[in-house]
Amino acid sequence: MNTFLRHSAAFLFLLLAFWQTRAQYPDITVSSERKPLAGVLEEVTRNYGVKFAYDANSFHDIETRFSFEGIALEEFLRFLEKEYAVSSSLIDGTWVLVIQETRDSEPPVFAPPEPQLTRLSGFVRDKETGEDLEYCNVACEPNKGGMTNELGFFTFTLPHTDSVRLLVSYLGYRTMDTIVSPQNTVMIFLEPSEIMLKPVRVVHTEREVLQASPLPEKIAFNPLKSSAVPRISNDDLGNALLLIPGVNFLQGASPGLSIRGGAPTDNLVLFDGIPVLETSHLLGNMSVLNAKFVQQAFVSRGGFDAGYGGRVSGLIELTGKSGKNNRPYLDVSANLLNSNVLANIPVTNKFSITAAWRRSFIDSWQNYLYYRLIENVSSTDENPVTSTIIPSVKYQDVNTKISFHPSAKMEFNLNLLYGKDRQSRDFELIQTNDYYRNERMKSGSLGMSLNWKWQVNDEWFHSFSAGFSSWEKDMVDETGELEEITEVIENPGKGQGKGKGLAKTRERTYSRQTHDIDNGFNHIEEYRAAWKTALKSGNFTHEAGVGLTYNSYAYDFFASRLKDTLQIDSIASSANQYLLNAFVQQNIDVTDQIRFRWGLRSSFDISRRKTFWQPRGGLEFLPVRGVKVYFLSGIYYQFLTGIRRFDSEGHFSPVWYLPDDKGRGTVSGTHYILGGKFEKDGWFIDLEAYLKNAEGKVNLFAEEVSSGEKISVTYNPHESRERNKGIDLFVQKKHFLFNHMLSYSIATAEEQTSGFFGNNWYPGYNDRTHRLKLTEMIRWKNWTLTGSWQVASGLPVVQYTRDSTTDEFARSDPFAQLDLALIKTFTGNFYSFSGGVSMLNVFDRKNIVEVNYLRFSSDAGSMTVRSDISALGFTPVFFINAKF
């Protein structure tokens, strides 16, 4: 009996233990789609409390695919044994799982798990001033990395790690090679390479003047190095940009920056969001762009993306200094033309004001440079024309930026740009009958902008910019005859013999008899407001934006003819336009070596209710580190356009214009660019072949109309087409003390105007077939020596009259010029002084930069004379600079 009771108790105990074991493992529901088995077991443990023991690495390599609902644990384990060769046994409440070895079949091959990723983000700034540095290269391994945006912010994903080796580089700054942790937002401060190094530390390969941007169409230019480039004014950025092949600065009647044969007015120049409408000072000898105020400069010679519109040639983006540093600084300089003062005041650690003022004094101090400028106009041997500049050449410009940065991820800027010019030029034609021509001009510009930038998080960025610019010009041209007046004057003197101390002299003077006066007035305004956003998602960067553009112009021209037999010539016009703009764009990193960009921009003309679609695209291939091959294309539209008004003798003056009610004057352009870039070991090679076409631009031509006995002039628009093609090459090698630079362009610029030259194509206004510029820059201790030798084909000589033919076209003599510059810098703890000299045109060659035709009038009619404007002869130009 006792034995039976003992056996019964043992059986009940085992039965109870069995049921308790069954009770603590309820039926489970589990689903897997390409999950590793280790992850599935962790899920079962988390949801049902089942304990497992297994080799985590081995089970992580087993990819599973199944779905069960309400299955018993034992059945689930038998399924694992059957499908994945995993045996199980229960030991002390823990299921021990082991992968069985099989001899009859190969072990299953499972896909490796996806690596865990982490995100690295941060800011890149100037160590000295605290300025945000945009378009910086940030890389952690070959073809891995990104670039900074408008706030100097970067972000990208990489395999999970505790530390990352980061390489950050930007033009004019020392490359930083550092180890960072991706756990926190990284702050990178780059040190300007302008800070003097000890003599033993001169071997570095940072590119000091030009560098490729991470965006294929952009080239970065270092404004800090512009003072080392020989030119007429050490603070002129425009002439320094001529180091870039395909970029030229035109002088004469249509001055300004020209890109690949296009007119200066065909470029979009944005200075802190302000559209700069005119870019020249001093009769076209220098630009309005103050290099002292510019922090960063980027030039796109075509193929720019869908975020920009309104111009059909090139894009120049300038960022002014915002002064985020914690101490004020002052920069004062002067040369033979003007003085320049730049000051920064950090009001608080989040609020600062930066301003620059440049003003000429050549009108008050008529130094030898003043007289050299007088001599830069001549004529052909058959028509001797002399030129004199009346002492009223004045110019000034002001740049101001008020910056508020409440946090590292947000910034507000209020910007101001102001400019003013007064200039006059005299021409005298000395022959059988003496004639004169006087051209006077005054112009003024005003621009303002408000910019807001916000980095919402690592992936999302917003920006808003509202910019305004106005420009107006008054011109008065007088022509007539010079009448000689001879007067005998008696003066006491040391006469001998019969003279008895009296001397008689004949003084010849001229009075001016005016026969016609041409008055011209042109006023333009452009308002731009745009919101943009960019969102990064994996290998995609999505961009979109909307905006509004308002343009207006007014033009009034009247020729006062003082003789009834001369023509009556006048024109007046005004118009305005509202455009709604929108764009979408995607940048796709297809692989580590292939990047693709597509975009679509639309401009809707509200008054005409017409939409202009502008697709853009680009493809990049990065086969190895430092090498990039790319193709860019796009369609572009321009509405506010600079055109030319030709009088009956072929003399022209520039005019701004908007399309008429029928749309005449709407310019469309297409860009095709195939290029490659190489950057490694101090080398930078940029090679681009391009094809750029434009059509729809109108020029106004004078045509005579008879009405009884009077002859009047009417201006009719004639549409023109342009085609520009060529190859641009830039090579830069930086090593030890030397920086070698070669810039070469082979190109053609052609035009076709309806009703002229038999509708044949003829050379464009700025067509130079070959341009070669060799520049050598040497830095030793505190000295910088630069030599620049440039040669170019001659300019076409074109007179726009109806009876002219293309057979009459000729070219001026080839251009050849050697310039030198030498700079010495003294550096202290809190100051630096520098001084230098630019020796322009060392061999004193006569180099023609513009060929024009001038009209001279008399009581018998008018005549046209060719005039040649040449570059300065041999001229030393000095400057001094102090920084505190």
Short mmCIF file of N, CA, C and O in Angstrom, two decimals, residues 354-427:
data_model
loop_
_atom_site.label_atom_id
_atom_site.label_comp_id
_atom_site.label_asym_id
_atom_site.label_seq_id
_atom_site.Cartn_x
_atom_site.Cartn_y
_atom_site.Cartn_z
N THR A 354 28.49 94.04 -41.01
CA THR A 354 29.67 94.15 -41.84
C THR A 354 29.37 95.10 -42.99
O THR A 354 28.30 95.01 -43.60
N ALA A 355 30.29 96.02 -43.29
CA ALA A 355 30.06 97.00 -44.35
C ALA A 355 31.37 97.33 -45.04
O ALA A 355 32.45 97.29 -44.43
N ALA A 356 31.27 97.66 -46.33
CA ALA A 356 32.43 98.08 -47.12
C ALA A 356 32.03 99.29 -47.97
O ALA A 356 30.91 99.32 -48.52
N TRP A 357 32.93 100.25 -48.04
CA TRP A 357 32.70 101.46 -48.85
C TRP A 357 33.92 101.71 -49.72
O TRP A 357 35.05 101.77 -49.22
N ARG A 358 33.68 101.82 -51.01
CA ARG A 358 34.75 102.08 -51.97
C ARG A 358 34.39 103.34 -52.77
O ARG A 358 33.30 103.43 -53.33
N ARG A 359 35.33 104.29 -52.84
CA ARG A 359 35.08 105.53 -53.57
C ARG A 359 36.31 105.95 -54.35
O ARG A 359 37.44 105.85 -53.87
N SER A 360 36.07 106.42 -55.56
CA SER A 360 37.17 106.90 -56.39
C SER A 360 37.62 108.28 -55.96
O SER A 360 36.83 109.07 -55.43
N PHE A 361 38.89 108.59 -56.18
CA PHE A 361 39.38 109.96 -56.02
C PHE A 361 40.18 110.40 -57.24
O PHE A 361 40.89 111.40 -57.20
N ILE A 362 40.06 109.64 -58.33
CA ILE A 362 40.79 109.98 -59.54
C ILE A 362 40.28 111.29 -60.14
O ILE A 362 40.99 111.96 -60.89
N ASP A 363 39.03 111.68 -59.81
CA ASP A 363 38.50 112.94 -60.31
C ASP A 363 39.16 114.13 -59.60
O ASP A 363 39.23 115.24 -60.14
N SER A 364 39.63 113.92 -58.37
CA SER A 364 40.28 114.99 -57.62
C SER A 364 41.80 114.95 -57.73
O SER A 364 42.46 115.98 -57.66
N TRP A 365 42.35 113.75 -57.86
CA TRP A 365 43.80 113.59 -57.97
C TRP A 365 44.11 113.02 -59.35
O TRP A 365 44.03 111.83 -59.58
N GLN A 366 44.46 113.90 -60.27
CA GLN A 366 44.71 113.49 -61.65
C GLN A 366 46.14 113.01 -61.79
O GLN A 366 47.02 113.71 -62.29
N ASN A 367 46.38 111.77 -61.34
CA ASN A 367 47.71 111.20 -61.39
C ASN A 367 48.00 110.64 -62.78
O ASN A 367 47.18 110.75 -63.70
N TYR A 368 49.15 110.02 -62.91
CA TYR A 368 49.54 109.54 -64.23
C TYR A 368 48.63 108.43 -64.74
O TYR A 368 48.45 108.27 -65.95
N LEU A 369 48.00 107.65 -63.83
CA LEU A 369 47.06 106.63 -64.29
C LEU A 369 45.85 107.28 -64.95
O LEU A 369 45.30 106.77 -65.93
N TYR A 370 45.45 108.42 -64.43
CA TYR A 370 44.36 109.18 -65.03
C TYR A 370 44.68 109.52 -66.49
O TYR A 370 43.86 109.34 -67.39
N TYR A 371 45.89 109.98 -66.73
CA TYR A 371 46.26 110.36 -68.09
C TYR A 371 46.45 109.14 -68.98
O TYR A 371 46.25 109.22 -70.20
N ARG A 372 46.83 108.02 -68.40
CA ARG A 372 46.92 106.79 -69.21
C ARG A 372 45.54 106.36 -69.68
O ARG A 372 45.38 105.86 -70.80
N LEU A 373 44.54 106.54 -68.84
CA LEU A 373 43.18 106.21 -69.26
C LEU A 373 42.71 107.12 -70.39
O LEU A 373 41.92 106.73 -71.24
N ILE A 374 43.19 108.37 -70.39
CA ILE A 374 42.81 109.30 -71.45
C ILE A 374 43.26 108.79 -72.82
O ILE A 374 42.59 108.99 -73.83
N GLU A 375 44.39 108.09 -72.84
CA GLU A 375 45.01 107.74 -74.11
C GLU A 375 44.52 106.43 -74.71
O GLU A 375 45.08 105.98 -75.70
N ASN A 376 43.50 105.83 -74.13
CA ASN A 376 43.16 104.48 -74.59
C ASN A 376 42.14 104.45 -75.71
O ASN A 376 41.55 103.42 -75.98
N VAL A 377 41.90 105.58 -76.39
CA VAL A 377 41.01 105.61 -77.55
C VAL A 377 41.77 106.21 -78.72
O VAL A 377 42.41 107.25 -78.60
N SER A 378 41.72 105.55 -79.87
CA SER A 378 42.35 106.06 -81.08
C SER A 378 41.48 105.69 -82.27
O SER A 378 40.35 105.23 -82.11
N SER A 379 41.99 105.89 -83.46
CA SER A 379 41.21 105.56 -84.65
C SER A 379 42.14 105.03 -85.72
O SER A 379 43.34 104.85 -85.51
N THR A 380 41.58 104.78 -86.88
CA THR A 380 42.40 104.33 -87.99
C THR A 380 43.22 105.48 -88.51
O THR A 380 42.98 106.65 -88.22
N ASP A 381 44.22 105.17 -89.34
CA ASP A 381 45.10 106.21 -89.86
C ASP A 381 44.36 107.20 -90.74
O ASP A 381 44.73 108.37 -90.83
N GLU A 382 43.30 106.73 -91.39
CA GLU A 382 42.58 107.62 -92.29
C GLU A 382 41.77 108.67 -91.54
O GLU A 382 41.48 109.73 -92.06
N ASN A 383 41.38 108.37 -90.30
CA ASN A 383 40.54 109.30 -89.53
C ASN A 383 41.15 109.48 -88.14
O ASN A 383 40.83 108.73 -87.22
N PRO A 384 42.07 110.43 -87.99
CA PRO A 384 42.71 110.60 -86.69
C PRO A 384 41.75 111.16 -85.66
O PRO A 384 41.34 112.30 -85.72
N VAL A 385 41.40 110.34 -84.68
CA VAL A 385 40.51 110.75 -83.61
C VAL A 385 41.31 110.76 -82.31
O VAL A 385 42.03 109.82 -82.02
N THR A 386 41.18 111.79 -81.54
CA THR A 386 41.78 111.83 -80.21
C THR A 386 40.68 111.79 -79.18
O THR A 386 39.54 112.18 -79.45
N SER A 387 41.01 111.34 -77.98
CA SER A 387 40.00 111.21 -76.92
C SER A 387 40.52 111.86 -75.66
O SER A 387 41.69 111.77 -75.33
N THR A 388 39.63 112.53 -74.96
CA THR A 388 39.95 113.13 -73.67
C THR A 388 38.83 112.81 -72.70
O THR A 388 37.67 112.88 -73.06
N ILE A 389 39.20 112.48 -71.47
CA ILE A 389 38.20 112.25 -70.43
C ILE A 389 38.05 113.52 -69.61
O ILE A 389 39.02 114.00 -69.03
N ILE A 390 36.89 114.09 -69.61
CA ILE A 390 36.64 115.27 -68.79
C ILE A 390 36.77 114.86 -67.32
O ILE A 390 36.33 113.78 -66.94
N PRO A 391 37.36 115.71 -66.47
CA PRO A 391 37.58 115.33 -65.07
C PRO A 391 36.29 115.20 -64.27
O PRO A 391 36.05 115.92 -63.32
N SER A 392 35.44 114.28 -64.65
CA SER A 392 34.23 114.01 -63.87
C SER A 392 33.99 112.52 -63.73
O SER A 392 32.87 112.08 -63.58
N VAL A 393 35.08 111.76 -63.85
CA VAL A 393 34.97 110.31 -63.69
C VAL A 393 34.90 110.00 -62.20
O VAL A 393 35.88 110.12 -61.47
N LYS A 394 33.73 109.61 -61.73
CA LYS A 394 33.53 109.29 -60.33
C LYS A 394 32.79 107.97 -60.22
O LYS A 394 31.93 107.65 -61.04
N TYR A 395 33.10 107.20 -59.20
CA TYR A 395 32.33 106.00 -58.91
C TYR A 395 32.46 105.69 -57.43
O TYR A 395 33.43 106.06 -56.78
N GLN A 396 31.45 105.03 -56.92
CA GLN A 396 31.49 104.55 -55.54
C GLN A 396 30.51 103.40 -55.40
O GLN A 396 29.55 103.27 -56.18
N ASP A 397 30.75 102.55 -54.44
CA ASP A 397 29.81 101.48 -54.14
C ASP A 397 29.87 101.15 -52.66
O ASP A 397 30.89 101.35 -52.00
N VAL A 398 28.74 100.67 -52.15
CA VAL A 398 28.60 100.34 -50.74
C VAL A 398 28.01 98.94 -50.63
O VAL A 398 27.05 98.60 -51.35
N ASN A 399 28.59 98.10 -49.78
CA ASN A 399 28.06 96.78 -49.47
C ASN A 399 27.85 96.68 -47.97
O ASN A 399 28.74 97.04 -47.19
N THR A 400 26.69 96.19 -47.56
CA THR A 400 26.38 96.05 -46.13
C THR A 400 25.65 94.75 -45.88
O THR A 400 24.79 94.36 -46.69
N LYS A 401 25.99 94.09 -44.79
CA LYS A 401 25.27 92.88 -44.38
C LYS A 401 25.04 92.93 -42.87
O LYS A 401 25.97 93.10 -42.09
N ILE A 402 23.78 92.79 -42.50
CA ILE A 402 23.40 92.65 -41.09
C ILE A 402 23.00 91.20 -40.88
O ILE A 402 22.07 90.70 -41.52
N SER A 403 23.71 90.51 -39.99
CA SER A 403 23.53 89.07 -39.83
C SER A 403 23.06 88.75 -38.42
O SER A 403 23.60 89.25 -37.43
N PHE A 404 22.02 87.91 -38.35
CA PHE A 404 21.49 87.42 -37.08
C PHE A 404 21.42 85.91 -37.16
O PHE A 404 20.77 85.35 -38.04
N HIS A 405 22.11 85.23 -36.25
CA HIS A 405 22.15 83.77 -36.24
C HIS A 405 21.76 83.28 -34.86
O HIS A 405 22.62 83.09 -33.99
N PRO A 406 20.47 83.08 -34.60
CA PRO A 406 20.00 82.66 -33.28
C PRO A 406 20.53 81.30 -32.86
O PRO A 406 20.63 81.01 -31.66
N SER A 407 20.84 80.43 -33.82
CA SER A 407 21.39 79.12 -33.50
C SER A 407 22.27 78.68 -34.65
O SER A 407 22.32 79.32 -35.69
N ALA A 408 22.96 77.57 -34.44
CA ALA A 408 23.84 77.07 -35.50
C ALA A 408 23.05 76.64 -36.73
O ALA A 408 23.60 76.60 -37.84
N LYS A 409 21.76 76.31 -36.56
CA LYS A 409 20.97 75.81 -37.67
C LYS A 409 20.02 76.85 -38.26
O LYS A 409 19.15 76.50 -39.06
N MET A 410 20.19 78.11 -37.89
CA MET A 410 19.31 79.14 -38.44
C MET A 410 20.07 80.45 -38.57
O MET A 410 20.90 80.78 -37.74
N GLU A 411 19.77 81.17 -39.66
CA GLU A 411 20.46 82.43 -39.90
C GLU A 411 19.56 83.37 -40.70
O GLU A 411 18.84 82.94 -41.61
N PHE A 412 19.61 84.67 -40.36
CA PHE A 412 18.93 85.72 -41.11
C PHE A 412 19.98 86.74 -41.56
O PHE A 412 20.88 87.10 -40.79
N ASN A 413 19.84 87.22 -42.81
CA ASN A 413 20.74 88.25 -43.33
C ASN A 413 19.94 89.32 -44.03
O ASN A 413 19.03 89.02 -44.83
N LEU A 414 20.28 90.57 -43.77
CA LEU A 414 19.73 91.71 -44.49
C LEU A 414 20.89 92.37 -45.22
O LEU A 414 21.89 92.76 -44.60
N ASN A 415 20.78 92.51 -46.54
CA ASN A 415 21.90 92.93 -47.37
C ASN A 415 21.55 94.18 -48.17
O ASN A 415 20.39 94.36 -48.59
N LEU A 416 22.57 95.00 -48.41
CA LEU A 416 22.40 96.24 -49.17
C LEU A 416 23.55 96.37 -50.16
O LEU A 416 24.71 96.10 -49.83
N LEU A 417 23.23 96.79 -51.39
CA LEU A 417 24.22 97.07 -52.43
C LEU A 417 23.85 98.38 -53.09
O LEU A 417 22.72 98.57 -53.56
N TYR A 418 24.81 99.32 -53.12
CA TYR A 418 24.57 100.63 -53.72
C TYR A 418 25.76 101.01 -54.59
O TYR A 418 26.91 100.75 -54.23
N GLY A 419 25.49 101.60 -55.74
CA GLY A 419 26.56 102.03 -56.62
C GLY A 419 26.18 103.28 -57.39
O GLY A 419 25.00 103.54 -57.65
N LYS A 420 27.19 104.05 -57.77
CA LYS A 420 26.95 105.29 -58.50
C LYS A 420 28.14 105.57 -59.40
O LYS A 420 29.30 105.40 -59.00
N ASP A 421 27.85 106.03 -60.64
CA ASP A 421 28.90 106.34 -61.61
C ASP A 421 28.58 107.65 -62.33
O ASP A 421 27.41 107.92 -62.66
N ARG A 422 29.63 108.44 -62.57
CA ARG A 422 29.55 109.62 -63.44
C ARG A 422 30.81 109.61 -64.30
O ARG A 422 31.92 109.52 -63.77
N GLN A 423 30.64 109.70 -65.59
CA GLN A 423 31.80 109.67 -66.47
C GLN A 423 31.48 110.41 -67.77
O GLN A 423 30.32 110.55 -68.15
N SER A 424 32.53 110.87 -68.42
CA SER A 424 32.37 111.63 -69.65
C SER A 424 33.59 111.40 -70.52
O SER A 424 34.70 111.18 -70.02
N ARG A 425 33.37 111.43 -71.82
CA ARG A 425 34.47 111.23 -72.77
C ARG A 425 34.29 112.18 -73.96
O ARG A 425 33.18 112.36 -74.44
N ASP A 426 35.40 112.76 -74.40
CA ASP A 426 35.41 113.66 -75.54
C ASP A 426 36.13 113.01 -76.71
O ASP A 426 37.17 112.36 -76.51
N PHE A 427 35.60 113.21 -77.91
CA PHE A 427 36.28 112.80 -79.13
C PHE A 427 36.40 114.02 -80.04
O PHE A 427 35.45 114.79 -80.18
#
